[in-house]
Short mmCIF file of C-alpha atoms in Angstrom, two decimals:
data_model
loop_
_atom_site.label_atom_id
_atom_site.label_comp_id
_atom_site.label_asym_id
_atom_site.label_seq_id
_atom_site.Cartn_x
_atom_site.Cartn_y
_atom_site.Cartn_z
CA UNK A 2 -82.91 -113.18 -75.51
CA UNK A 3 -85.99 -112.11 -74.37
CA UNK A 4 -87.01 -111.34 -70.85
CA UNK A 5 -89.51 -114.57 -69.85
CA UNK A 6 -86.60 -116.79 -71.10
CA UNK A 7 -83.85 -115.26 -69.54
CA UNK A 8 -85.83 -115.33 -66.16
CA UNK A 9 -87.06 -119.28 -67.01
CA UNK A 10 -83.93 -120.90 -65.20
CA UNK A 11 -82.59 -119.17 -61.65
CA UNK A 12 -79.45 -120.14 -60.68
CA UNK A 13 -78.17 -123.79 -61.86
CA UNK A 14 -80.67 -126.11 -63.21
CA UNK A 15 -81.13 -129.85 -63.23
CA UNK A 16 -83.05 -131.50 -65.62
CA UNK A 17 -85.75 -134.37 -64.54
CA UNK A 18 -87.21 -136.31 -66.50
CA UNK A 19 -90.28 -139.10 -65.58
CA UNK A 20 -91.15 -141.96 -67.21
CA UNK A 21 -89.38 -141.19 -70.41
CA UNK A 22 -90.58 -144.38 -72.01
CA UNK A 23 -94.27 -143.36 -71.49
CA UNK A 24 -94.04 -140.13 -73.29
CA UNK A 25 -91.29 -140.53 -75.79
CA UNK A 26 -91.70 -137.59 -78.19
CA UNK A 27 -89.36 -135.25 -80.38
CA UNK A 28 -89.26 -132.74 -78.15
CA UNK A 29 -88.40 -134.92 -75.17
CA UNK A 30 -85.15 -135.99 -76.70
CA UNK A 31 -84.27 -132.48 -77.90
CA UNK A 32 -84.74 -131.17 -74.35
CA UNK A 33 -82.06 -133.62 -72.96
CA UNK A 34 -80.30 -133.39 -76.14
CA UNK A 35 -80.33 -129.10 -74.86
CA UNK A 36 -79.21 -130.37 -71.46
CA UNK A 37 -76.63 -132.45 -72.71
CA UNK A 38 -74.74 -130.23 -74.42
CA UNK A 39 -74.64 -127.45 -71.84
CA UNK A 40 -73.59 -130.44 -69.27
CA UNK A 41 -76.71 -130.00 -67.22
CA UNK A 42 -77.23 -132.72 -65.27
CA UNK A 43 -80.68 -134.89 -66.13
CA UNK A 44 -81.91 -137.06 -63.38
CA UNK A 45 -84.23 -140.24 -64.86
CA UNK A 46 -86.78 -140.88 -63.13
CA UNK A 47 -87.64 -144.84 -64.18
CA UNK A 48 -90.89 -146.76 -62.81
CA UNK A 49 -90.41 -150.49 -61.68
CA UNK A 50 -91.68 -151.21 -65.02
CA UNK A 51 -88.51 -149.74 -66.80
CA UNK A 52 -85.27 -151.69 -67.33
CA UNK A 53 -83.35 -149.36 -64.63
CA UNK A 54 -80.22 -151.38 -66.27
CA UNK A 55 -80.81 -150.34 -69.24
CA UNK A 56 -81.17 -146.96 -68.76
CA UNK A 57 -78.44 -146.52 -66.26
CA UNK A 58 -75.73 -148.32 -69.24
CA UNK A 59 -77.05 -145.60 -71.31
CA UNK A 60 -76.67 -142.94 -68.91
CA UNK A 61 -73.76 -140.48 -69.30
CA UNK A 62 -71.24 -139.21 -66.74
CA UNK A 63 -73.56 -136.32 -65.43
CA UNK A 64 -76.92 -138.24 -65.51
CA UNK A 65 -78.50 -140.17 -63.11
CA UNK A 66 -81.34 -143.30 -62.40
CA UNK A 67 -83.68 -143.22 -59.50
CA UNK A 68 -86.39 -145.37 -59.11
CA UNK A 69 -89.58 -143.53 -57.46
CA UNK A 70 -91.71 -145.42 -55.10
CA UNK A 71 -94.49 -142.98 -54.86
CA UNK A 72 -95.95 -140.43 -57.88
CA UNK A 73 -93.45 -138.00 -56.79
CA UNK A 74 -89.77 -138.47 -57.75
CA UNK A 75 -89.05 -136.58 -54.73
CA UNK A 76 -91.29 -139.07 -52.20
CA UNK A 77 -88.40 -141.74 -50.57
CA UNK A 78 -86.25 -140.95 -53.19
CA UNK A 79 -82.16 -140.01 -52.95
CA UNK A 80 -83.44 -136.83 -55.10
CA UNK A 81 -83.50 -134.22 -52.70
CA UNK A 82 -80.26 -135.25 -51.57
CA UNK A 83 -78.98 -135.48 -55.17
CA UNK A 84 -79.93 -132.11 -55.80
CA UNK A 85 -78.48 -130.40 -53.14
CA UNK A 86 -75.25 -132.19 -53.90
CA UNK A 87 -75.42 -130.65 -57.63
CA UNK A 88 -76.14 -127.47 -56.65
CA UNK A 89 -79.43 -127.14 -58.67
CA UNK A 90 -81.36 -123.98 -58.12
CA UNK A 91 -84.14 -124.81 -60.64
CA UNK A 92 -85.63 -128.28 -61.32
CA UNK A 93 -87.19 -128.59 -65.35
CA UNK A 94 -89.58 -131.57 -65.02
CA UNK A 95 -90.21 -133.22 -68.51
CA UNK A 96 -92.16 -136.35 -69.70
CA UNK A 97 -94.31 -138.41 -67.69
CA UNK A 98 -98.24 -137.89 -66.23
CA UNK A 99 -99.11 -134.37 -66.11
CA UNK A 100 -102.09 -134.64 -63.53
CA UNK A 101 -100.17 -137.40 -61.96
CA UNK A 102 -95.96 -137.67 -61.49
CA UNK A 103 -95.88 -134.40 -62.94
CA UNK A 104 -97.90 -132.56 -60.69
CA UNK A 105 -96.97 -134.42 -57.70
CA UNK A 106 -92.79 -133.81 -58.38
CA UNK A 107 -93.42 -130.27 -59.08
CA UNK A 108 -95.45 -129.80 -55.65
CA UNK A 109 -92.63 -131.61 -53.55
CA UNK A 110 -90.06 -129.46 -55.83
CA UNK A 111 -91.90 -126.50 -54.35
CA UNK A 112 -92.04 -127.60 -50.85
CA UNK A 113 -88.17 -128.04 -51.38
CA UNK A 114 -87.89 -124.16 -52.39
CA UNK A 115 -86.60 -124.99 -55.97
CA UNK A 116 -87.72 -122.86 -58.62
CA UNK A 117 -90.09 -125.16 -61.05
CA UNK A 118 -90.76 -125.63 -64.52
CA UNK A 119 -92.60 -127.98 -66.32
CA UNK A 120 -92.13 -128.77 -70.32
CA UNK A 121 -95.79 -128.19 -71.33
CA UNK A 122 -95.25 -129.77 -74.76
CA UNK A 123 -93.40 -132.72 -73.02
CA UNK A 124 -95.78 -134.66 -70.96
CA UNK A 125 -99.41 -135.54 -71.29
CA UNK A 126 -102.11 -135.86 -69.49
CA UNK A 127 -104.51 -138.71 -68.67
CA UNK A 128 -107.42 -136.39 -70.65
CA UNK A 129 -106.35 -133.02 -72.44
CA UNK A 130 -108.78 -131.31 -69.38
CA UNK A 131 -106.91 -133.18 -66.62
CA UNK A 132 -103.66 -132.05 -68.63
CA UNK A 133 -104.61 -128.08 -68.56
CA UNK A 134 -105.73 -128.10 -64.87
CA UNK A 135 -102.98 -129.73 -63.70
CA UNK A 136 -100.74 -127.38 -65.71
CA UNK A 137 -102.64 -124.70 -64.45
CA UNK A 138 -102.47 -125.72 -60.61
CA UNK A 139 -98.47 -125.94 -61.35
CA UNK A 140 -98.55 -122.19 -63.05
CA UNK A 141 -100.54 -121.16 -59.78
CA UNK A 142 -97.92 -121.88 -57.44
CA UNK A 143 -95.20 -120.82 -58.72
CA UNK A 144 -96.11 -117.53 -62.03
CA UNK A 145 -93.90 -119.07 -65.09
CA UNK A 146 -93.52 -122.64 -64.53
CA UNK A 147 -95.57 -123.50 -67.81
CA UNK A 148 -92.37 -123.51 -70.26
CA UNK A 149 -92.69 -124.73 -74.43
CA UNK A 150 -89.72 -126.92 -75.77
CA UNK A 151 -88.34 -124.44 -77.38
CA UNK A 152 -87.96 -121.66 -74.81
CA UNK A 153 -86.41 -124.67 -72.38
CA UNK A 154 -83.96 -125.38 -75.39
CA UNK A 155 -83.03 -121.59 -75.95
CA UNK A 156 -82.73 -121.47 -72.15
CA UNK A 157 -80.29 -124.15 -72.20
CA UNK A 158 -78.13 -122.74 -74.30
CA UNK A 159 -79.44 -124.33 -77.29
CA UNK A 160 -81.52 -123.26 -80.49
CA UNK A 161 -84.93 -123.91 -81.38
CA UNK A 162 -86.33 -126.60 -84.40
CA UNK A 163 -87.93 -123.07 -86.14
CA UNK A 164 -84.71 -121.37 -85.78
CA UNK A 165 -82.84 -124.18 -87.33
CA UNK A 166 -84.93 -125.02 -90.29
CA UNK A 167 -84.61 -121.45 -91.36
CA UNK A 168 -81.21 -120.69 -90.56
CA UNK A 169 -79.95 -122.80 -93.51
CA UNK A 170 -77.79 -120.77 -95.56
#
């Protein structure tokens, strides 16, 4: 394992994920698919749009719902809370608004001394430049937080699309 993936997650992470409905891709689902297998616990973040119902049947045993009020998850939220109670050392944000949710979660994440990382491949921006500066602003704070899907995925324990489609013996 190389060193940049070994160093991506410090200490136990926690997977959150925003607005999954808005940016419903691939590589979303094989990032909590990752998660889910290493029993890492995801945290959905659903807008008042979203059937919280729905999502919360669906949930498993080590997944959660909450319901932001604000553009950060964090922002009169039980998610600090939650966190502390899981013991998560590093928070992997994934779907949603990159200049938006996105880059507000991963500021309050900071302010909340979490190590962050963002799934650059698994949330998009209002306009690909709004997209790469907020993505930039996030790699600014904190050096590393711009992760791929696949180095999240190896990080988690699990192995890469590439790696799959060519291990076939």
């Amino acid at each position: 394992m190389s060193k940049p993936v070994r160093q991506m997650i410090e200490g136990k992470p926690a997977v959150v994920v925003i607005d999954a409905h808005k940016t419903p891709s691939l590589r979303l689902s094989r990032v909590i698919e990752a998660a889910r297998r290493r029993e890492v616990p995801i945290v959905f973040a659903v807008s008042p749009s979203a059937d919280a119902a729905a999502v919360a049947l669906a949930a498993g045993s080590n997944e959660y719902v909450i319901r932001p009020r604000r553009l950060s998850v964090f922002f009169g939220t039980e998610l600090p809370i939650l966190l502390r109670e899981l013991g998560a050392h590093t928070v992997i944000l994934a779907g949603g608004e990159t200049n938006t949710a996105v880059h507000y979660s991963f500021l309050d994440a900071h302010q909340y001394d979490y190590f962050c990382r963002v799934v650059e491949d698994c949330v998009l921006g209002s306009s690909p430049r709004k997209h790469e500066a907020a993505l930039q602003a996030m790699e600014y704070m904190q050096t590393g937080a711009r992760r791929r899907c696949d180095e999240v995925i190896l990080a988690l324990g699990g192995v890469p699309a590439a790696v799959k489609r060519t291990a076939i013996p």
